[in-house]
């Protein structure tokens, strides 16, 4: 038996940098450093753990859709221990929305071949958290999403999903799409050996024609949503700061009362 | 007037507040038609009618509880086909977003998630979103298909607006995918008696400075004096001091209450992403240099173990 895992990852602008929009109201990627979305590291980690706990022959492919620099995200995942990588890059992809992104990912996943797709719970830039569900819909396979625990055995994926009202145990037959939360388990740091090995691992590059996708289906033109306005939020005006000299709690209560919270 | 579908989030017939907020927003763009699914669906009708639903489409089947997400997508798709709405509004819960996304794809429509406001526009509903840790505000619209929009809690005031609320049975045929992901077990979360974090008008949070699970009692006491929900920073959750379900921030929940009180929280960007849209922000922190103080309307530089109990006592005294 063998198990083919595709981990979808995203290259995102560093949240601690100064993120903003470009003139066409897409995310400006030039002025801020990018990196592998932290939430996708958990997806890579779970793929590695499934592999380590399996008697089967497991192959882990990391897949990203993004500009040239997005290769950095793939290298990071490879240095953590993934086996190979696929980079979908095409100028026509600029400005693609979640629906279009799910199309590109789904076509690439099908072309790569898969038994299990693992994603992070959301990207740290767009934060919509809908791509895993969209992938399941497109691929026509079960979604087993937002898991804080995941395991695979005998062609079945099981997991725990912690919701507001209840914690649910989920189960689905492979092939399936899984997404994992930041509670699924600390992601490992790449070792020196891992970093060296990653340099020799294969990274395939595909463009839209490799996936039989027309330019009109993606990019700003192909998006089913349009951003008309993006305004920087005015900085909050400086508030009152007091030092506690024994009466800090009372002073704060006075403030809350003045604002009618008490 | 165009009909607008509103997906109802309810627990055994008790409608959750974000759905009532959606009915207010739906009235700005058309006539709200509610879709209530699962056990107790019919019991939602009175509340929904009181808040403006002209019609309530209901359907109950064991599939909604026994399988994940897809049965609800099937039902909502049936509702869209029955009504041909001008838009579909869904609460921005984790599940709500998944349901909305799959629906949008199926009906060939664009989706906007996590709207914080909604208004009518010349080319359909215009949604406001708060992005990049709330440092930017965008206005977007769906350009293809029937707009599917998920809306965050606390995005509108709940308003009473009595309407007919006529209950109609929705005919649903489940798809082949509906039974793909089985729910094999469910453990209900124990109720704390406090308001739900994302819906609360006031949130009191604790972070690294709380320094221990047992010390969260101080945070809870302050929350209880204000009738508030309790939140925690990622540092506090990762240390095991408070449950992940209470985590506020980029990887936890995003909250937008009237008042947010941050205790012992430095205010890293990841935390700010989850609370920066709060109307009034207050912080207590020993470190005068903590970035949280850049955000506050009122801040106290001091030891939370001194300040918070004093604040709690003072609130109790004032409330008598």
Coordinates of C-alpha atoms in Angstrom, one line a residue:
Chain A
X1 CA 0.0 0.0 0.0
X2 CA 1.0 3.5 -0.6
X3 CA -0.4 6.8 0.6
X4 CA 0.0 10.0 -1.4
X5 CA -0.4 13.2 0.6
X6 CA -0.6 16.6 -1.0
X7 CA -0.1 19.5 1.5
X8 CA -1.3 22.8 0.2
X9 CA 0.7 25.8 1.5
X10 CA 0.7 29.5 1.0
X11 CA 3.4 32.1 0.8
X12 CA 2.1 35.1 2.7
X13 CA 3.4 38.6 3.6
X14 CA 4.9 38.6 7.0
X15 CA 2.2 39.8 9.5
X16 CA 4.8 41.7 11.5
X17 CA 5.7 43.7 8.4
X18 CA 3.9 46.7 7.0
X19 CA 1.2 45.0 4.9
X20 CA -0.7 47.1 2.4
X21 CA -2.5 47.1 -1.0
X22 CA -1.0 47.8 -4.4
X23 CA -2.7 50.3 -6.8
X24 CA -4.9 47.5 -8.3
X25 CA -6.2 46.7 -4.8
X26 CA -4.4 43.4 -4.7
X27 CA -2.1 42.5 -1.8
X28 CA 1.3 44.3 -2.3
X29 CA 3.9 41.7 -2.2
X30 CA 6.9 43.8 -3.2
X31 CA 7.3 45.9 -0.1
X32 CA 7.1 43.3 2.6
X33 CA 8.9 40.0 3.1
X34 CA 7.0 36.8 2.5
X35 CA 7.2 33.4 4.3
X36 CA 5.4 30.1 4.6
X37 CA 2.1 30.8 6.3
X38 CA 2.5 29.8 9.9
X39 CA -0.8 27.9 9.9
X40 CA 0.4 25.8 7.0
X41 CA 3.4 24.6 9.0
X42 CA 0.9 22.6 11.1
X43 CA -0.4 20.9 8.0
X44 CA 3.2 19.9 7.0
X45 CA 3.8 18.7 10.5
X46 CA 0.7 16.5 10.5
X47 CA 1.6 15.0 7.1
X48 CA 5.0 14.1 8.5
X49 CA 3.5 12.5 11.6
X50 CA 1.0 10.5 9.5
X51 CA 4.0 9.3 7.5
X52 CA 6.0 8.5 10.6
X53 CA 3.1 6.5 12.1
X54 CA 2.3 4.6 9.0
X55 CA 3.4 1.2 7.8
X56 CA 2.6 2.2 4.3
X57 CA 4.9 3.9 1.9
X58 CA 4.0 7.6 2.2
X59 CA 4.9 10.3 -0.2
X60 CA 4.4 13.9 0.8
X61 CA 4.1 16.5 -1.9
X62 CA 3.9 20.2 -1.0
X63 CA 1.9 22.4 -3.4
X64 CA 1.7 26.1 -3.7
X65 CA 0.2 28.7 -6.1
X66 CA 2.1 31.9 -6.1
X67 CA 4.8 34.2 -7.5
X68 CA 8.4 33.2 -8.0
X69 CA 9.3 33.9 -4.3
X70 CA 6.7 31.4 -3.2
X71 CA 9.4 28.8 -3.8
X72 CA 10.7 29.8 -0.4
X73 CA 7.6 28.4 1.2
X74 CA 8.1 25.1 -0.6
X75 CA 11.8 25.0 0.5
X76 CA 10.8 25.5 4.1
X77 CA 8.3 22.6 3.8
X78 CA 10.9 20.4 2.1
X79 CA 13.4 21.1 4.8
X80 CA 10.9 20.1 7.4
X81 CA 10.8 16.7 5.6
X82 CA 8.3 16.7 2.7
X83 CA 9.5 14.7 -0.3
X84 CA 8.8 16.9 -3.3
X85 CA 7.2 20.1 -4.3
X86 CA 5.0 21.6 -7.0
X87 CA 5.0 25.3 -7.7
X88 CA 2.1 26.7 -9.9
X89 CA 3.2 30.0 -11.2
X90 CA 1.7 32.1 -14.0
X91 CA 1.5 35.8 -14.6
X92 CA -2.2 35.5 -15.2
X93 CA -2.8 34.3 -11.7
X94 CA -2.3 37.8 -10.2
X95 CA -5.3 38.8 -8.2
X96 CA -7.1 35.4 -8.1
X97 CA -9.8 35.1 -5.5
X98 CA -10.6 32.1 -3.3
X99 CA -12.9 30.5 -5.9
X100 CA -10.2 30.8 -8.6
X101 CA -7.4 29.6 -6.2
X102 CA -9.5 26.5 -5.3
X103 CA -9.8 25.8 -9.0
X104 CA -6.0 26.0 -9.6
X105 CA -5.3 23.9 -6.5
X106 CA -7.9 21.3 -7.3
X107 CA -6.5 20.8 -10.9
X108 CA -3.0 20.6 -9.6
X109 CA -3.9 18.1 -6.9
X110 CA -5.7 15.9 -9.5
X111 CA -2.7 16.1 -11.8
X112 CA -0.3 15.3 -9.0
X113 CA -2.4 12.3 -7.8
X114 CA -3.5 12.1 -4.2
X115 CA -5.1 10.0 -1.4
X116 CA -5.2 12.8 1.1
X117 CA -5.0 16.6 0.9
X118 CA -3.9 18.5 4.1
X119 CA -4.2 22.2 4.5
X120 CA -3.8 24.7 7.3
X121 CA -7.0 26.1 8.8
X122 CA -6.7 29.5 7.0
X123 CA -4.0 31.6 5.4
X124 CA -2.6 34.3 7.7
X125 CA -3.2 37.1 5.1
X126 CA -6.7 36.5 3.6
X127 CA -7.8 34.5 6.7
X128 CA -11.0 33.4 5.0
X129 CA -10.5 29.7 5.9
X130 CA -12.7 28.4 3.0
X131 CA -10.2 26.9 0.6
X132 CA -10.2 23.4 2.2
X133 CA -14.0 23.2 1.9
X134 CA -13.9 24.5 -1.7
X135 CA -11.3 21.8 -2.5
X136 CA -13.5 19.1 -1.1
X137 CA -16.4 20.4 -3.2
X138 CA -14.3 20.6 -6.4
X139 CA -12.7 17.2 -5.9
X140 CA -15.9 15.6 -4.8
X141 CA -14.4 14.0 -1.8
X142 CA -15.2 14.3 2.0
X143 CA -14.0 17.3 3.9
X144 CA -12.6 16.5 7.4
X145 CA -11.7 20.0 8.5
X146 CA -10.5 22.1 11.4
X147 CA -9.0 19.2 13.2
X148 CA -7.1 19.5 16.4
X149 CA -6.2 15.8 16.1
X150 CA -5.8 13.6 13.0
X151 CA -4.9 10.1 12.2
X152 CA -5.0 7.8 9.2
X153 CA -5.4 4.1 9.3
X154 CA -6.7 1.5 6.8
X155 CA -7.9 4.0 4.2
X156 CA -9.8 6.0 6.8
X157 CA -9.1 9.4 8.2
X158 CA -10.3 10.2 11.7
X159 CA -10.1 13.5 13.6
X160 CA -11.4 15.7 16.3
X161 CA -13.0 19.1 15.5
X162 CA -13.5 21.5 18.4
X163 CA -16.4 23.8 17.8
X164 CA -18.0 26.4 20.0
X165 CA -20.8 24.2 21.3
X166 CA -19.2 20.7 21.1
X167 CA -16.2 18.7 20.2
X168 CA -16.9 16.3 17.4
X169 CA -15.2 13.1 16.3
X170 CA -15.2 12.8 12.6
X171 CA -14.5 10.0 10.2
X172 CA -14.2 9.6 6.4
X173 CA -12.9 7.2 3.8
X174 CA -10.0 8.3 1.7
X175 CA -9.5 10.2 -0.6
X176 CA -10.4 13.2 1.5
X177 CA -9.5 16.8 2.3
X178 CA -8.3 17.6 5.8
X179 CA -7.5 20.9 7.4
X180 CA -5.7 21.2 10.8
X181 CA -5.7 23.9 13.4
X182 CA -2.8 25.4 15.4
X183 CA -3.8 22.9 18.2
X184 CA -2.9 19.9 16.1
X185 CA 0.7 19.8 17.4
X186 CA 3.7 22.1 17.4
X187 CA 5.4 22.2 14.0
X188 CA 9.0 21.0 13.9
X189 CA 12.0 23.2 13.1
X190 CA 14.0 22.1 10.0
X191 CA 17.3 20.5 11.0
X192 CA 20.5 21.4 9.3
X193 CA 20.4 18.0 7.6
X194 CA 16.9 18.7 6.5
X195 CA 17.9 22.1 5.1
X196 CA 20.7 20.5 3.1
X197 CA 18.6 17.7 1.9
X198 CA 15.8 20.1 0.7
X199 CA 18.2 21.6 -1.8
X200 CA 18.3 18.3 -3.7
X201 CA 14.6 17.6 -3.6
X202 CA 12.6 18.1 -6.8
X203 CA 10.5 21.2 -7.3
X204 CA 8.2 21.0 -10.4
X205 CA 6.9 24.2 -12.0
X206 CA 3.5 24.2 -13.7
X207 CA 1.7 27.0 -15.4
X208 CA -2.0 27.4 -16.3
X209 CA -1.6 25.5 -19.6
X210 CA -0.2 22.5 -17.7
X211 CA -3.5 22.5 -15.8
X212 CA -5.8 23.2 -18.7
X213 CA -7.0 26.4 -17.1
X214 CA -7.8 29.4 -19.3
X215 CA -6.5 32.8 -18.2
X216 CA -10.1 34.1 -18.1
X217 CA -10.9 31.7 -15.3
X218 CA -8.4 33.2 -12.9
X219 CA -6.7 36.5 -12.0
X220 CA -8.5 39.8 -11.3
X221 CA -10.6 39.4 -14.5
X222 CA -11.7 35.9 -13.6
X223 CA -12.5 36.7 -10.0
X224 CA -16.2 36.4 -8.9
X225 CA -15.6 39.2 -6.4
X226 CA -14.3 42.7 -6.8
X227 CA -12.6 45.0 -4.3
X228 CA -13.6 48.6 -5.0
X229 CA -12.1 50.4 -2.0
X230 CA -9.2 49.7 0.4
X231 CA -8.5 52.3 3.0
X232 CA -5.9 52.3 5.7
X233 CA -7.7 52.5 9.0
X234 CA -7.0 55.8 10.8
X235 CA -4.6 55.2 13.7
X236 CA -6.3 55.1 17.0
X237 CA -6.0 58.5 18.8
X238 CA -3.7 58.3 21.8
X239 CA -5.6 57.2 24.8
X240 CA -5.1 58.0 28.5
X241 CA -2.4 56.0 30.2
X242 CA -2.0 56.1 34.0
X243 CA 0.5 54.5 36.2
X244 CA -0.8 52.5 39.1
X245 CA 0.1 54.2 42.3
X246 CA -2.3 52.1 44.4
X247 CA -5.5 53.5 42.9
X248 CA -5.2 52.1 39.3
X249 CA -8.2 49.8 39.6
X250 CA -10.4 52.6 40.9
X251 CA -9.2 55.0 38.2
X252 CA -10.1 52.4 35.6
X253 CA -13.5 51.9 37.2
X254 CA -14.1 55.6 37.0
X255 CA -13.2 55.6 33.3
X256 CA -15.5 52.6 32.6
X257 CA -18.3 54.4 34.5
X258 CA -17.7 57.6 32.5
X259 CA -18.2 55.5 29.3
X260 CA -21.4 54.0 30.8
X261 CA -20.0 50.4 31.0
X262 CA -20.8 50.3 34.7
Chain B
X1 CA -38.9 43.5 -3.3
X2 CA -36.0 41.1 -3.8
X3 CA -35.8 38.2 -1.3
X4 CA -32.6 37.7 0.7
X5 CA -31.8 34.3 2.2
X6 CA -30.6 34.2 5.8
X7 CA -29.1 31.0 7.1
X8 CA -30.2 30.4 10.7
X9 CA -27.7 29.4 13.3
X10 CA -29.7 27.9 16.1
X11 CA -29.4 25.3 18.9
X12 CA -32.5 23.1 19.1
X13 CA -34.7 26.0 18.0
X14 CA -33.0 28.8 20.1
X15 CA -31.7 31.3 17.5
X16 CA -28.3 32.7 18.2
X17 CA -27.7 36.4 18.2
X18 CA -25.6 36.7 15.0
X19 CA -28.5 35.4 13.0
X20 CA -30.8 38.2 14.3
X21 CA -28.1 40.7 13.3
X22 CA -28.2 39.2 9.8
X23 CA -31.9 39.9 9.6
X24 CA -31.3 43.6 10.3
X25 CA -28.6 43.7 7.5
X26 CA -30.8 41.6 5.2
X27 CA -33.6 44.2 5.4
X28 CA -31.2 46.8 3.9
X29 CA -31.0 44.9 0.7
X30 CA -34.4 43.1 0.5
X31 CA -36.9 40.9 2.3
X32 CA -35.4 38.4 4.6
X33 CA -36.3 34.7 4.1
X34 CA -34.8 32.5 6.8
X35 CA -33.6 29.0 6.3
X36 CA -33.6 26.9 9.5
X37 CA -32.4 23.3 9.4
X38 CA -32.3 20.4 11.8
X39 CA -33.9 19.6 15.2
X40 CA -36.1 22.4 16.4
X41 CA -36.0 24.3 13.1
X42 CA -39.7 25.1 13.3
X43 CA -39.4 26.5 16.8
X44 CA -37.2 29.3 15.4
X45 CA -40.1 30.9 13.4
X46 CA -41.5 33.1 16.2
X47 CA -38.2 34.7 16.9
X48 CA -37.2 35.1 13.3
X49 CA -40.7 36.7 12.5
X50 CA -40.2 39.1 15.3
X51 CA -36.9 40.3 13.7
X52 CA -38.1 40.6 10.1
X53 CA -38.3 37.2 8.4
X54 CA -41.2 37.2 6.0
X55 CA -40.8 33.5 5.5
X56 CA -39.1 30.7 7.3
X57 CA -38.1 27.7 5.2
X58 CA -37.5 24.7 7.5
X59 CA -36.3 21.1 7.1
X60 CA -35.3 18.5 9.6
X61 CA -33.4 15.3 8.9
X62 CA -30.9 13.2 10.9
X63 CA -28.3 14.0 8.2
X64 CA -27.7 17.5 9.6
X65 CA -26.4 16.2 12.9
X66 CA -24.9 13.0 11.7
X67 CA -22.7 14.3 8.8
X68 CA -20.4 17.3 8.4
X69 CA -21.4 20.5 6.5
X70 CA -22.6 19.0 3.1
X71 CA -26.2 18.3 4.1
X72 CA -26.6 21.9 5.0
X73 CA -25.1 23.0 1.7
X74 CA -27.6 20.7 -0.1
X75 CA -30.5 22.4 1.8
X76 CA -29.3 25.9 1.2
X77 CA -28.9 25.1 -2.5
X78 CA -32.5 23.9 -2.6
X79 CA -33.5 27.1 -0.9
X80 CA -31.7 29.2 -3.5
X81 CA -33.4 27.3 -6.3
X82 CA -36.8 27.7 -4.6
X83 CA -36.5 31.5 -3.9
X84 CA -34.0 32.9 -6.4
X85 CA -32.7 35.4 -3.8
X86 CA -30.8 38.7 -4.4
X87 CA -28.2 37.5 -1.9
X88 CA -27.5 34.8 0.7
X89 CA -26.3 35.8 4.1
X90 CA -24.6 33.3 6.5
X91 CA -23.1 33.9 10.0
X92 CA -19.3 33.9 9.9
X93 CA -18.8 30.9 12.1
X94 CA -16.2 28.3 11.1
X95 CA -19.0 26.0 9.8
X96 CA -21.0 28.9 8.4
X97 CA -18.1 29.9 6.2
X98 CA -17.6 26.3 5.0
X99 CA -21.3 26.0 4.1
X100 CA -21.3 29.4 2.4
X101 CA -18.2 28.6 0.3
X102 CA -19.4 25.3 -1.0
X103 CA -22.8 26.8 -1.8
X104 CA -21.2 29.7 -3.7
X105 CA -19.1 27.4 -5.8
X106 CA -22.1 25.1 -6.6
X107 CA -24.4 28.0 -7.7
X108 CA -21.6 29.7 -9.7
X109 CA -21.3 32.7 -7.3
X110 CA -18.6 34.7 -5.7
X111 CA -18.2 34.7 -2.0
X112 CA -17.2 37.4 0.5
X113 CA -16.3 36.2 4.0
X114 CA -16.2 38.0 7.4
X115 CA -18.0 41.1 6.4
X116 CA -18.4 43.6 9.2
X117 CA -21.0 45.8 7.5
X118 CA -23.3 45.5 4.5
X119 CA -25.2 48.1 2.5
X120 CA -27.2 48.2 -0.8
X121 CA -25.2 49.3 -3.8
X122 CA -25.9 50.0 -7.5
X123 CA -24.3 46.7 -8.5
X124 CA -25.6 44.6 -5.6
X125 CA -24.7 44.5 -1.9
X126 CA -21.5 46.2 -0.8
X127 CA -19.6 44.4 2.0
X128 CA -17.1 46.1 4.3
X129 CA -14.3 43.9 5.5
X130 CA -11.5 44.5 8.0
X131 CA -8.2 43.1 6.8
X132 CA -4.5 42.8 7.7
X133 CA -5.1 42.7 11.5
X134 CA -7.7 45.5 11.1
X135 CA -5.2 47.9 9.7
X136 CA -7.2 48.3 6.5
X137 CA -10.9 48.5 5.6
X138 CA -12.1 47.3 2.2
X139 CA -15.4 47.5 0.4
X140 CA -16.1 44.6 -1.9
X141 CA -18.9 43.1 -3.9
X142 CA -19.7 39.9 -5.6
X143 CA -19.4 40.4 -9.4
X144 CA -20.6 37.0 -10.6
X145 CA -23.8 35.1 -9.5
X146 CA -25.9 35.5 -6.4
X147 CA -23.8 37.2 -3.7
X148 CA -23.0 34.8 -0.9
X149 CA -21.7 36.8 2.1
X150 CA -20.7 35.7 5.6
X151 CA -21.0 38.3 8.3
X152 CA -19.2 38.5 11.6
X153 CA -21.0 38.7 14.9
X154 CA -21.5 42.2 16.3
X155 CA -21.7 43.8 12.8
X156 CA -25.2 45.2 13.3
X157 CA -27.5 46.0 16.1
X158 CA -30.4 43.6 16.6
X159 CA -33.7 45.3 15.7
X160 CA -37.2 44.1 16.2
X161 CA -39.2 44.4 13.0
X162 CA -42.3 42.2 13.1
X163 CA -43.0 40.3 9.9
X164 CA -45.2 37.4 8.8
X165 CA -42.6 34.6 9.4
X166 CA -44.8 32.1 7.6
X167 CA -43.3 28.6 8.0
X168 CA -42.8 26.6 4.8
X169 CA -41.4 23.2 4.4
X170 CA -38.3 23.1 2.3
X171 CA -37.9 20.1 0.0
X172 CA -34.3 18.8 0.2
X173 CA -32.6 16.0 -1.8
X174 CA -29.3 15.1 -0.3
X175 CA -26.3 14.8 -2.7
X176 CA -24.0 11.8 -3.0
X177 CA -21.4 13.7 -0.9
X178 CA -23.8 14.5 1.9
X179 CA -22.8 11.4 3.9
X180 CA -19.1 11.5 3.2
X181 CA -17.9 12.8 6.6
X182 CA -19.5 11.0 9.5
X183 CA -19.8 12.6 13.0
X184 CA -19.1 9.5 15.1
X185 CA -19.2 11.2 18.5
X186 CA -20.1 14.6 20.0
X187 CA -19.1 15.9 23.4
X188 CA -21.0 19.0 24.4
X189 CA -18.9 21.8 25.8
X190 CA -19.8 22.5 29.5
X191 CA -21.6 25.8 29.8
X192 CA -19.7 28.4 31.9
X193 CA -22.9 30.5 32.1
X194 CA -20.9 33.4 30.5
X195 CA -21.8 34.9 27.2
X196 CA -20.3 33.4 24.0
X197 CA -17.0 35.0 23.2
X198 CA -17.7 36.2 19.7
X199 CA -21.1 37.5 20.6
X200 CA -20.4 39.2 23.9
X201 CA -20.7 43.0 24.3
X202 CA -17.8 43.0 26.8
X203 CA -14.7 40.7 26.6
X204 CA -12.2 40.5 29.5
X205 CA -8.9 38.7 28.4
X206 CA -5.8 37.4 30.1
X207 CA -2.4 36.8 28.7
X208 CA 1.1 35.8 29.6
X209 CA 1.0 38.2 32.6
X210 CA -1.7 36.1 34.3
X211 CA 1.0 33.6 34.9
X212 CA -0.9 30.4 35.7
X213 CA -4.2 28.6 35.2
X214 CA -5.3 29.2 38.8
X215 CA -4.8 33.0 38.4
X216 CA -7.4 33.1 35.6
X217 CA -9.9 33.2 38.5
X218 CA -9.0 36.9 38.8
X219 CA -9.9 37.5 35.1
X220 CA -13.1 35.5 35.5
X221 CA -14.1 37.5 38.5
X222 CA -13.7 40.7 36.6
X223 CA -15.6 39.3 33.7
X224 CA -18.5 38.2 35.9
X225 CA -18.7 41.6 37.5
X226 CA -19.4 43.0 34.1
X227 CA -21.4 40.2 32.6
X228 CA -18.6 39.7 30.1
X229 CA -17.0 36.8 28.2
X230 CA -13.5 35.6 29.0
X231 CA -10.8 35.6 26.4
X232 CA -7.2 34.5 26.4
X233 CA -4.1 35.3 24.4
X234 CA -2.3 32.5 22.5
X235 CA 0.5 32.5 25.1
X236 CA -2.0 31.8 27.8
X237 CA -3.7 29.0 25.8
X238 CA -0.4 27.4 24.7
X239 CA 0.7 27.4 28.3
X240 CA -2.5 25.4 29.1
X241 CA -3.9 28.0 31.4
X242 CA -7.2 28.5 29.5
X243 CA -9.0 26.5 26.8
X244 CA -8.3 27.1 23.1
X245 CA -12.0 27.8 22.5
X246 CA -11.4 31.1 24.3
X247 CA -8.4 32.2 22.3
X248 CA -8.6 35.6 20.8
X249 CA -6.3 36.4 17.9
X250 CA -5.3 35.4 14.4
X251 CA -5.4 31.7 15.0
X252 CA -8.2 31.9 17.5
X253 CA -11.4 33.9 17.5
X254 CA -11.8 37.4 16.3
X255 CA -14.0 39.6 18.6
X256 CA -15.4 43.0 18.1
X257 CA -17.2 43.9 21.4
X258 CA -18.2 47.3 22.7
X259 CA -15.5 47.0 25.4
X260 CA -12.3 44.9 25.4
X261 CA -10.2 44.7 28.5
X262 CA -6.7 43.2 28.0
X263 CA -4.9 42.0 31.1
X264 CA -1.3 41.0 31.0
X265 CA -1.3 40.9 27.2
X266 CA 1.5 42.6 25.4
X267 CA -0.4 43.0 22.1
X268 CA 1.5 41.2 19.5
X269 CA 0.2 41.6 15.9
X270 CA -1.4 38.1 16.1
X271 CA -3.5 39.1 19.1
X272 CA -4.3 42.5 17.7
X273 CA -5.7 40.8 14.6
X274 CA -8.4 39.3 16.7
X275 CA -9.5 42.4 18.8
X276 CA -8.4 45.6 17.1
X277 CA -12.0 46.4 15.9
X278 CA -13.3 46.5 19.5
X279 CA -15.1 49.8 20.1
X280 CA -13.3 50.7 23.3
X281 CA -10.0 49.1 24.3
X282 CA -8.6 49.1 27.9
X283 CA -5.4 47.4 29.0
X284 CA -3.6 46.6 32.3
X285 CA 0.0 45.7 31.9
X286 CA 3.2 46.1 34.0
X287 CA 5.3 46.9 30.9
X288 CA 4.7 50.6 29.9
X289 CA 6.4 49.7 26.5
X290 CA 3.9 47.0 25.7
X291 CA 2.5 47.6 22.1
X292 CA -1.1 47.1 23.5
X293 CA -0.8 50.6 24.9
X294 CA -0.7 52.0 21.3
X295 CA -4.3 50.8 20.9
X296 CA -5.9 51.7 24.1
X297 CA -8.5 54.3 25.0
X298 CA -7.5 53.9 28.6
X299 CA -4.5 52.0 30.0
X300 CA -3.1 51.3 33.4
X301 CA 0.6 50.6 33.8
X302 CA 0.6 48.3 36.8
X303 CA 0.5 44.8 38.2
X304 CA -2.7 43.1 37.2
X305 CA -2.7 41.3 40.5
X306 CA -3.2 44.7 42.2
X307 CA -5.2 46.5 39.6
X308 CA -7.7 43.8 38.5
X309 CA -9.1 42.8 41.9
X310 CA -9.4 46.5 42.9
X311 CA -11.3 47.1 39.7
X312 CA -13.6 44.2 40.2
X313 CA -14.4 45.3 43.8
X314 CA -15.0 48.8 42.6
X315 CA -17.4 47.6 39.9
X316 CA -19.3 45.5 42.4
X317 CA -19.5 48.4 44.8
X318 CA -20.8 50.8 42.1
X319 CA -23.3 48.3 40.9
X320 CA -24.4 47.8 44.5

